[in-house]
Tab-separated table of C-alpha atoms in Angstrom:
chain	number	residue	atom	x	y	z
A	1	MET	CA	-22.101	2.426	-2.273
A	2	LYS	CA	-23.021	5.756	-1.544
A	3	THR	CA	-20.729	8.553	-2.966
A	4	ILE	CA	-19.712	11.376	-1.479
A	5	ASP	CA	-21.476	13.394	-4.443
A	6	GLU	CA	-24.765	12.042	-3.147
A	7	LEU	CA	-23.664	12.586	0.004
A	8	LEU	CA	-22.894	16.305	-0.780
A	9	ALA	CA	-26.403	16.994	-3.019
A	10	GLY	CA	-28.070	16.115	0.050
A	11	GLY	CA	-26.093	19.521	1.771
A	12	VAL	CA	-23.744	19.138	4.559
A	13	ALA	CA	-22.964	22.322	5.414
A	14	GLY	CA	-23.623	22.904	9.344
A	15	LYS	CA	-23.500	18.805	9.401
A	16	ARG	CA	-20.135	17.242	11.500
A	17	VAL	CA	-18.344	15.299	8.595
A	18	PHE	CA	-16.600	12.438	10.347
A	19	VAL	CA	-13.639	11.260	6.771
A	20	ARG	CA	-11.143	8.017	8.045
A	21	ALA	CA	-7.845	8.941	5.771
A	22	ASP	CA	-5.702	6.793	5.394
A	23	LEU	CA	-3.079	9.672	7.042
A	24	ASN	CA	-0.084	6.347	7.957
A	25	VAL	CA	2.610	8.692	6.563
A	26	PRO	CA	6.662	7.834	6.409
A	27	LEU	CA	8.672	9.985	9.496
A	28	SER	CA	11.870	9.984	10.010
A	29	GLU	CA	12.590	12.188	13.510
A	30	GLY	CA	9.453	13.615	12.962
A	31	THR	CA	9.594	14.346	9.105
A	32	ILE	CA	7.297	13.069	7.405
A	33	THR	CA	9.186	11.731	3.843
A	34	ASP	CA	6.382	10.230	1.518
A	35	ASP	CA	2.906	13.194	1.956
A	36	GLY	CA	1.379	10.676	-1.420
A	37	ARG	CA	-1.463	9.376	1.227
A	38	ILE	CA	-1.760	13.129	2.938
A	39	ARG	CA	-1.970	14.233	-0.954
A	40	ALA	CA	-4.364	11.394	-1.764
A	41	VAL	CA	-7.325	12.318	0.677
A	42	GLN	CA	-6.669	15.845	0.453
A	43	PRO	CA	-9.760	16.069	-2.964
A	44	THR	CA	-12.069	15.179	0.160
A	45	ILE	CA	-11.271	17.174	2.729
A	46	ALA	CA	-11.736	20.317	0.582
A	47	LYS	CA	-14.340	19.339	-1.058
A	48	LEU	CA	-16.504	19.050	2.176
A	49	ALA	CA	-15.240	21.954	3.643
A	50	GLU	CA	-16.019	23.890	0.358
A	51	ALA	CA	-20.036	22.866	0.279
A	52	GLY	CA	-19.507	23.912	4.859
A	53	ALA	CA	-19.229	20.919	6.683
A	54	ARG	CA	-16.760	20.691	10.103
A	55	VAL	CA	-14.584	18.074	9.094
A	56	VAL	CA	-13.401	15.776	11.592
A	57	VAL	CA	-10.313	14.056	10.030
A	58	ALA	CA	-9.290	10.654	11.531
A	59	SER	CA	-6.432	8.466	10.900
A	60	HIS	CA	-4.515	5.405	12.135
A	61	LEU	CA	-0.402	6.005	11.765
A	62	GLY	CA	2.366	3.244	12.726
A	63	ARG	CA	1.504	0.492	15.161
A	64	PRO	CA	1.575	1.947	18.730
A	65	LYS	CA	-0.107	-0.437	20.903
A	66	GLY	CA	-3.096	0.326	22.151
A	67	ALA	CA	-2.085	3.698	23.866
A	68	PRO	CA	-0.742	7.366	23.421
A	69	ASP	CA	3.239	7.205	21.656
A	70	PRO	CA	4.531	10.457	20.365
A	71	ALA	CA	6.057	8.387	18.245
A	72	PHE	CA	3.397	7.858	16.125
A	73	SER	CA	1.807	10.969	17.032
A	74	LEU	CA	-0.271	12.426	13.693
A	75	ALA	CA	0.463	15.775	14.732
A	76	PRO	CA	2.844	16.490	11.645
A	77	ALA	CA	0.077	15.391	9.703
A	78	ALA	CA	-2.345	17.213	11.190
A	79	ARG	CA	0.014	19.736	9.861
A	80	ARG	CA	1.334	19.146	6.567
A	81	LEU	CA	-2.980	18.942	5.635
A	82	GLY	CA	-3.651	22.115	6.683
A	83	GLU	CA	-0.074	22.868	4.358
A	84	LEU	CA	-2.004	21.076	1.277
A	85	LEU	CA	-5.584	22.409	2.279
A	86	GLY	CA	-3.895	26.189	2.826
A	87	ALA	CA	-5.839	26.669	5.406
A	88	ASN	CA	-5.263	26.505	9.825
A	89	VAL	CA	-6.792	22.576	10.217
A	90	ALA	CA	-7.225	21.852	14.342
A	91	PHE	CA	-5.797	19.519	16.201
A	92	ALA	CA	-7.356	17.322	19.124
A	93	THR	CA	-4.684	15.308	21.633
A	94	ASP	CA	-6.849	13.033	22.125
A	95	THR	CA	-9.358	10.696	20.438
A	96	VAL	CA	-12.223	11.000	21.879
A	97	GLY	CA	-11.649	12.943	25.142
A	98	SER	CA	-11.809	16.311	26.283
A	99	SER	CA	-9.481	17.227	23.911
A	100	ALA	CA	-11.590	15.778	20.531
A	101	LYS	CA	-14.611	17.253	21.677
A	102	GLU	CA	-14.040	20.921	22.907
A	103	THR	CA	-12.068	20.583	19.205
A	104	VAL	CA	-14.891	19.311	16.913
A	105	ALA	CA	-16.794	21.839	18.729
A	106	ALA	CA	-16.066	24.436	18.600
A	107	LEU	CA	-15.541	23.728	14.506
A	108	ALA	CA	-17.731	26.408	12.202
A	109	ASP	CA	-18.745	25.490	8.475
A	110	GLY	CA	-16.091	24.802	6.370
A	111	GLN	CA	-13.258	23.818	9.513
A	112	VAL	CA	-11.187	21.326	9.604
A	113	ALA	CA	-9.996	18.768	11.823
A	114	VAL	CA	-7.417	16.143	13.132
A	115	LEU	CA	-7.836	13.091	15.534
A	116	GLU	CA	-4.874	12.419	17.148
A	117	ASN	CA	-3.950	8.097	16.108
A	118	LEU	CA	-7.210	6.154	16.846
A	119	ARG	CA	-4.864	2.973	17.324
A	120	PHE	CA	-4.099	5.167	20.872
A	121	ASN	CA	-7.269	3.006	22.041
A	122	ALA	CA	-6.784	0.275	22.398
A	123	GLY	CA	-11.117	-0.491	21.006
A	124	GLU	CA	-9.669	0.515	17.283
A	125	THR	CA	-8.127	-2.826	16.530
A	126	SER	CA	-9.562	-4.733	18.957
A	127	LYS	CA	-11.337	-8.309	17.621
A	128	ASP	CA	-13.948	-8.493	20.387
A	129	ASP	CA	-17.136	-7.269	19.236
A	130	ALA	CA	-17.777	-5.474	22.087
A	131	GLU	CA	-14.352	-3.636	22.585
A	132	ARG	CA	-14.976	-1.882	19.359
A	133	GLY	CA	-18.221	-1.422	19.259
A	134	ALA	CA	-17.979	0.711	21.882
A	135	PHE	CA	-15.619	2.917	20.882
A	136	ALA	CA	-16.932	3.132	17.753
A	137	ASP	CA	-20.227	4.561	19.597
A	138	GLU	CA	-17.864	6.824	21.182
A	139	LEU	CA	-16.711	7.875	17.961
A	140	ALA	CA	-19.865	7.874	16.209
A	141	GLU	CA	-21.634	10.796	18.721
A	142	LEU	CA	-18.609	13.322	18.063
A	143	ALA	CA	-20.078	13.687	13.286
A	144	ASP	CA	-23.535	13.343	11.820
A	145	LEU	CA	-22.548	11.586	9.088
A	146	TYR	CA	-19.170	8.944	7.459
A	147	VAL	CA	-16.988	9.276	4.726
A	148	GLY	CA	-14.505	6.675	4.350
A	149	ASP	CA	-11.813	7.471	2.353
A	150	GLY	CA	-8.826	5.865	3.922
A	151	PHE	CA	-7.899	2.295	1.379
A	152	GLY	CA	-5.182	1.541	3.377
A	153	ALA	CA	-6.836	0.416	5.494
A	154	VAL	CA	-9.720	-0.825	4.390
A	155	HIS	CA	-8.694	-4.890	4.584
A	156	ARG	CA	-9.123	-4.103	8.124
A	157	LYS	CA	-11.619	-4.539	10.643
A	158	HIS	CA	-11.509	-1.343	13.272
A	159	ALA	CA	-13.442	0.052	14.518
A	160	SER	CA	-13.157	3.478	12.737
A	161	VAL	CA	-12.943	1.411	9.486
A	162	PHE	CA	-16.014	-1.263	10.218
A	163	ASP	CA	-18.071	-0.473	13.316
A	164	LEU	CA	-18.487	3.229	12.640
A	165	PRO	CA	-19.799	3.478	9.304
A	166	ALA	CA	-23.020	1.279	10.356
A	167	ARG	CA	-23.758	3.584	13.174
A	168	LEU	CA	-24.096	6.856	10.740
A	169	PRO	CA	-25.315	7.885	7.445
A	170	HIS	CA	-22.634	6.843	5.153
A	171	ALA	CA	-20.744	7.681	1.833
A	172	ALA	CA	-17.747	6.703	-0.301
A	173	GLY	CA	-14.800	9.005	-1.002
A	174	TYR	CA	-13.464	10.371	-4.015
A	175	LEU	CA	-9.840	7.865	-2.850
A	176	ILE	CA	-11.914	5.253	-2.699
A	177	ALA	CA	-13.998	5.345	-5.304
A	178	THR	CA	-11.334	5.590	-7.398
A	179	GLU	CA	-9.315	2.876	-6.046
A	180	VAL	CA	-12.060	0.458	-6.706
A	181	GLY	CA	-12.797	1.530	-9.640
A	182	VAL	CA	-9.334	0.793	-11.356
A	183	LEU	CA	-8.908	-1.985	-9.150
A	184	LYS	CA	-12.619	-3.723	-11.695
A	185	LYS	CA	-9.953	-3.281	-13.935
A	186	LEU	CA	-7.529	-5.353	-12.924
A	187	THR	CA	-10.399	-7.949	-11.600
A	188	ALA	CA	-12.589	-8.308	-15.009
A	189	ASP	CA	-12.219	-7.266	-18.200
A	190	VAL	CA	-9.004	-7.123	-18.244
A	191	LYS	CA	-7.476	-5.776	-21.707
A	192	ARG	CA	-4.519	-8.270	-21.929
A	193	PRO	CA	-1.585	-8.554	-22.813
A	194	TYR	CA	-1.688	-8.630	-18.295
A	195	VAL	CA	1.418	-8.662	-16.815
A	196	VAL	CA	2.188	-8.549	-12.530
A	197	VAL	CA	5.586	-7.870	-11.128
A	198	LEU	CA	5.981	-8.636	-7.427
A	199	GLY	CA	8.648	-8.071	-5.669
A	200	GLY	CA	9.139	-7.524	-1.787
A	201	ALA	CA	10.666	-9.302	0.335
A	202	LYS	CA	8.924	-12.267	1.743
A	203	VAL	CA	7.329	-14.817	-0.373
A	204	SER	CA	5.061	-15.961	1.977
A	205	ASP	CA	3.479	-12.134	1.672
A	206	LYS	CA	2.385	-12.875	-1.562
A	207	LEU	CA	1.240	-16.080	-1.912
A	208	ALA	CA	-2.899	-15.939	-1.843
A	209	VAL	CA	-2.496	-13.960	-4.552
A	210	ILE	CA	0.031	-15.037	-6.748
A	211	ASP	CA	-2.831	-18.486	-6.104
A	212	GLU	CA	-5.239	-16.409	-8.145
A	213	LEU	CA	-3.716	-14.727	-9.969
A	214	LEU	CA	-2.019	-18.084	-11.828
A	215	GLY	CA	-6.158	-18.267	-13.514
A	216	LYS	CA	-6.075	-14.674	-14.440
A	217	ALA	CA	-2.739	-12.492	-15.855
A	218	ASP	CA	-1.625	-14.390	-18.860
A	219	ARG	CA	3.227	-13.088	-16.811
A	220	LEU	CA	3.544	-12.905	-13.474
A	221	LEU	CA	7.112	-11.180	-12.988
A	222	ILE	CA	8.831	-12.373	-9.687
A	223	GLY	CA	11.869	-10.030	-8.057
A	224	GLY	CA	12.669	-8.999	-4.941
A	225	GLY	CA	13.789	-10.866	-1.258
A	226	MET	CA	11.132	-13.571	-2.359
A	227	ALA	CA	12.344	-14.099	-6.018
A	228	TYR	CA	14.907	-16.566	-3.777
A	229	THR	CA	12.756	-18.610	-2.700
A	230	PHE	CA	11.985	-19.248	-5.965
A	231	LEU	CA	15.590	-19.901	-7.855
A	232	TYR	CA	15.860	-22.271	-4.067
A	233	ALA	CA	13.023	-23.825	-5.287
A	234	LYS	CA	14.856	-24.686	-9.090
A	235	GLY	CA	17.196	-26.342	-7.139
A	236	TYR	CA	19.602	-23.079	-7.690
A	237	GLU	CA	22.126	-21.881	-4.887
A	238	VAL	CA	20.853	-18.670	-3.269
A	239	GLY	CA	23.184	-17.494	-0.713
A	240	ILE	CA	22.772	-16.122	2.220
A	241	SER	CA	19.908	-14.308	0.480
A	242	LEU	CA	16.152	-14.614	2.092
A	243	LEU	CA	15.073	-17.302	1.634
A	244	GLN	CA	11.727	-19.099	3.283
A	245	LYS	CA	12.114	-22.790	3.148
A	246	ASP	CA	8.840	-23.495	4.728
A	247	GLN	CA	7.499	-22.055	1.276
A	248	VAL	CA	9.454	-23.724	-1.385
A	249	ASP	CA	6.675	-26.673	-1.674
A	250	LYS	CA	3.999	-24.038	-2.336
A	251	VAL	CA	6.669	-22.341	-5.016
A	252	LYS	CA	7.713	-25.745	-6.217
A	253	GLU	CA	3.300	-26.103	-6.688
A	254	TYR	CA	2.673	-22.887	-8.432
A	255	MET	CA	5.608	-23.014	-10.927
A	256	ALA	CA	3.755	-25.553	-12.016
A	257	ARG	CA	0.510	-24.966	-11.903
A	258	ALA	CA	1.971	-21.593	-13.828
A	259	GLU	CA	3.107	-23.977	-16.905
A	260	ALA	CA	-0.077	-26.476	-16.971
A	261	ASN	CA	-2.018	-22.636	-16.644
A	262	GLY	CA	-0.081	-20.736	-20.069
A	263	VAL	CA	1.170	-18.647	-17.181
A	264	GLU	CA	4.571	-17.130	-18.148
A	265	LEU	CA	6.564	-16.658	-14.938
A	266	VAL	CA	9.444	-15.222	-15.323
A	267	LEU	CA	12.608	-15.546	-12.633
A	268	PRO	CA	15.393	-13.141	-12.582
A	269	VAL	CA	18.577	-14.254	-15.024
A	270	ASP	CA	21.273	-12.320	-13.198
A	271	VAL	CA	21.339	-10.353	-9.499
A	272	LEU	CA	23.240	-7.992	-8.104
A	273	VAL	CA	25.193	-10.112	-4.863
A	274	SER	CA	27.350	-8.564	-1.830
A	275	ALA	CA	28.626	-10.353	0.739
A	276	ASP	CA	28.651	-7.399	3.409
A	277	PHE	CA	25.242	-5.465	2.817
A	278	PRO	CA	26.504	-2.039	3.801
A	279	ASP	CA	23.436	0.210	5.620
A	280	LEU	CA	21.246	2.619	4.099
A	281	LYS	CA	23.910	5.770	5.660
A	282	GLY	CA	26.451	6.050	2.808
A	283	LYS	CA	28.586	3.389	2.588
A	284	THR	CA	29.588	2.651	-0.748
A	285	PRO	CA	30.214	-1.968	-0.536
A	286	ALA	CA	33.195	-2.585	-2.136
A	287	ASP	CA	32.435	-6.626	-2.788
A	288	TYR	CA	29.317	-6.092	-4.926
A	289	GLU	CA	28.898	-8.053	-8.584
A	290	THR	CA	26.390	-8.985	-11.003
A	291	VAL	CA	26.485	-13.347	-11.114
A	292	ASP	CA	23.979	-15.622	-13.057
A	293	ALA	CA	21.146	-16.124	-10.639
A	294	ASP	CA	21.634	-20.025	-10.832
A	295	LYS	CA	26.040	-18.744	-9.333
A	296	ILE	CA	24.978	-17.131	-6.297
A	297	PRO	CA	28.372	-17.522	-3.698
A	298	ALA	CA	27.506	-19.313	-0.590
A	299	ASP	CA	28.913	-16.907	1.332
A	300	LYS	CA	26.729	-13.457	-0.994
A	301	GLU	CA	23.651	-12.846	-0.609
A	302	GLY	CA	21.132	-10.958	-3.944
A	303	LEU	CA	20.056	-7.435	-3.246
A	304	ASP	CA	18.898	-6.661	-6.446
A	305	ILE	CA	18.223	-8.398	-9.896
A	306	GLY	CA	21.294	-7.536	-12.640
A	307	PRO	CA	21.440	-5.703	-16.265
A	308	ARG	CA	20.472	-8.852	-17.970
A	309	THR	CA	17.226	-9.227	-15.884
A	310	ARG	CA	16.177	-5.976	-16.097
A	311	GLU	CA	15.957	-6.070	-19.616
A	312	LEU	CA	14.093	-9.048	-19.132
A	313	TYR	CA	11.365	-7.475	-17.767
A	314	ALA	CA	11.324	-4.688	-19.037
A	315	SER	CA	10.805	-6.679	-22.771
A	316	LYS	CA	8.082	-8.254	-21.178
A	317	ILE	CA	6.325	-4.985	-20.064
A	318	ALA	CA	6.508	-3.547	-23.591
A	319	ASP	CA	3.391	-4.946	-25.515
A	320	ALA	CA	1.597	-5.315	-21.527
A	321	GLU	CA	-2.111	-3.375	-22.457
A	322	THR	CA	-2.529	-3.704	-18.554
A	323	VAL	CA	0.285	-4.029	-15.702
A	324	PHE	CA	-0.070	-4.389	-11.693
A	325	TRP	CA	3.152	-3.383	-10.333
A	326	ASN	CA	3.819	-4.354	-6.150
A	327	GLY	CA	6.810	-4.160	-4.807
A	328	PRO	CA	10.446	-3.059	-5.586
A	329	VAL	CA	12.756	-5.608	-6.401
A	330	GLY	CA	15.954	-5.002	-5.230
A	331	VAL	CA	17.118	-2.780	-1.861
A	332	PHE	CA	15.977	0.170	-3.546
A	333	GLU	CA	16.305	2.992	-0.216
A	334	HIS	CA	20.207	2.328	-1.192
A	335	PRO	CA	21.477	3.918	-4.935
A	336	ASP	CA	23.461	0.601	-5.586
A	337	TYR	CA	20.573	-1.710	-5.380
A	338	ALA	CA	18.548	0.473	-6.997
A	339	ASN	CA	17.923	0.490	-10.773
A	340	GLY	CA	16.325	-2.632	-11.084
A	341	THR	CA	13.367	-0.794	-9.255
A	342	LYS	CA	13.890	2.283	-11.063
A	343	ALA	CA	13.860	-0.201	-14.321
A	344	ILE	CA	10.325	-1.735	-13.204
A	345	ALA	CA	9.415	2.087	-12.507
A	346	GLN	CA	10.615	2.751	-16.423
A	347	ALA	CA	9.192	0.101	-18.138
A	348	LEU	CA	5.937	1.188	-16.979
A	349	LEU	CA	6.387	4.444	-18.171
A	350	GLY	CA	7.091	3.108	-21.322
A	351	SER	CA	4.349	0.423	-21.537
A	352	PRO	CA	1.639	1.036	-24.000
A	353	GLY	CA	-1.233	-0.051	-22.071
A	354	PHE	CA	-2.778	0.870	-18.128
A	355	THR	CA	-0.628	0.787	-14.867
A	356	VAL	CA	-0.833	0.393	-11.755
A	357	VAL	CA	2.015	1.149	-9.455
A	358	GLY	CA	0.254	-1.165	-6.123
A	359	GLY	CA	1.382	0.954	-2.989
A	360	GLY	CA	2.988	0.008	0.053
A	361	ASP	CA	6.708	-0.308	-0.510
A	362	SER	CA	6.146	0.169	-4.788
A	363	ALA	CA	4.464	3.803	-4.258
A	364	ALA	CA	6.653	5.115	-1.899
A	365	ALA	CA	9.824	4.154	-4.874
A	366	VAL	CA	8.482	5.852	-7.089
A	367	ARG	CA	8.300	8.497	-5.007
A	368	THR	CA	11.756	8.423	-3.607
A	369	LEU	CA	12.912	7.762	-6.979
A	370	GLY	CA	11.798	10.693	-8.503
A	371	PHE	CA	9.590	9.266	-11.348
A	372	ASP	CA	6.625	12.200	-11.927
A	373	GLU	CA	3.622	9.992	-9.726
A	374	ASN	CA	1.778	11.438	-12.929
A	375	ALA	CA	2.563	9.430	-15.755
A	376	PHE	CA	1.822	5.841	-14.773
A	377	GLY	CA	-2.167	5.539	-14.590
A	378	HIS	CA	-2.550	4.889	-11.236
A	379	ILE	CA	-0.251	4.619	-8.134
A	380	SER	CA	-2.659	3.072	-4.570
A	381	THR	CA	-2.993	4.529	-1.528
A	382	GLY	CA	-3.045	1.027	-0.233
A	383	GLY	CA	-1.284	-2.410	-0.595
A	384	GLY	CA	-2.322	-5.000	1.016
A	385	ALA	CA	-5.441	-3.786	0.793
A	386	SER	CA	-4.887	-4.006	-3.353
A	387	LEU	CA	-3.467	-7.371	-2.472
A	388	GLU	CA	-6.131	-8.487	-0.481
A	389	TYR	CA	-8.826	-7.468	-3.197
A	390	LEU	CA	-7.247	-9.306	-5.741
A	391	GLU	CA	-7.139	-12.083	-4.068
A	392	GLY	CA	-11.195	-11.493	-4.393
A	393	LYS	CA	-11.506	-11.279	-0.574
A	394	THR	CA	-14.042	-9.042	1.181
A	395	LEU	CA	-12.822	-6.400	2.208
A	396	PRO	CA	-14.580	-5.037	5.516
A	397	GLY	CA	-13.708	-1.077	4.820
A	398	LEU	CA	-15.748	-1.709	1.538
A	399	ALA	CA	-18.360	-4.077	2.768
A	400	ALA	CA	-19.329	-1.549	5.496
A	401	LEU	CA	-19.845	1.445	2.801
A	402	GLU	CA	-22.185	-0.558	1.350
A	403	ASP	CA	-25.551	0.613	1.888
């Protein structure tokens, strides 16, 4: 995989460099609530601009239906990128239309432009190779070189991620190089004990990575909504907690394999429950309580790990040489149910080993809850991409950057 430094060594001044970034940031009424992904790609964009490139930044945001939708405009991300760069960033109001062509043509050496949301064009995500390729052809007309730096999208076989690099000289940006380097530490020559913390809502989202980790991790700590399927598989009442009954047999199989392989699979021993989960606008539940994990009332829902589980999980992380964490272990967006996720983050900070926060909601939680992100070994920008890499899958966006 060619690096951006190799690309720079060949000279980029005056050349149009297409940077496939991941600016898929969360928005609330048009305001960015977490700019971590923009900050992560800034070094690549800044370096290219400093070297005199005419930088064309492109990304997706959300899941529009292949047509323009103002709710998913990248305009706020373009403004924030300009603030971070300390320079004016032009914005094209389409992807390959007249605005994009005029905006790119107007760039001077060292200037940056952002194209509108790539997913406003159906060709970006099409499963039809010809349709996707046709869109990639149009994108290729806007650039001389390609830099892939949108790690959060490399597991997608999309036009700007997979097809476009085949049409232009290409290299990996600093973010992708860093992410891949980190993931190699989690898959090859891992320092042990190797502890993995998995949370999030659905166990089905994590089945493939659990399957792979049962042969690699020393300890697997389970939390979040997915934990209740494990507890149910043990024969426990889980009340109205999130439950995927269709996954119970698979979960039982994994628990048996963990025991056979000597992998310590750790489940909550107590949970915070409520019969009337509030919305996230400041209501305080009057009836939540902590109960043993095998005594969840039939009319209540588990929303966070309890204090004994927090202590248990922290003890399992304390001596780890490698820790990977993906998925919050409770409804961290509400302060009453954030203590479990806070405890996991705090335990990672106290670990002597290499700690990785695996993107997505976990990364958002770390920042939302006020932790210093620089105190962790690495915070990934791609939860789905990280998981698929750990599953051993070939990621289209990385394969496309190989020479």
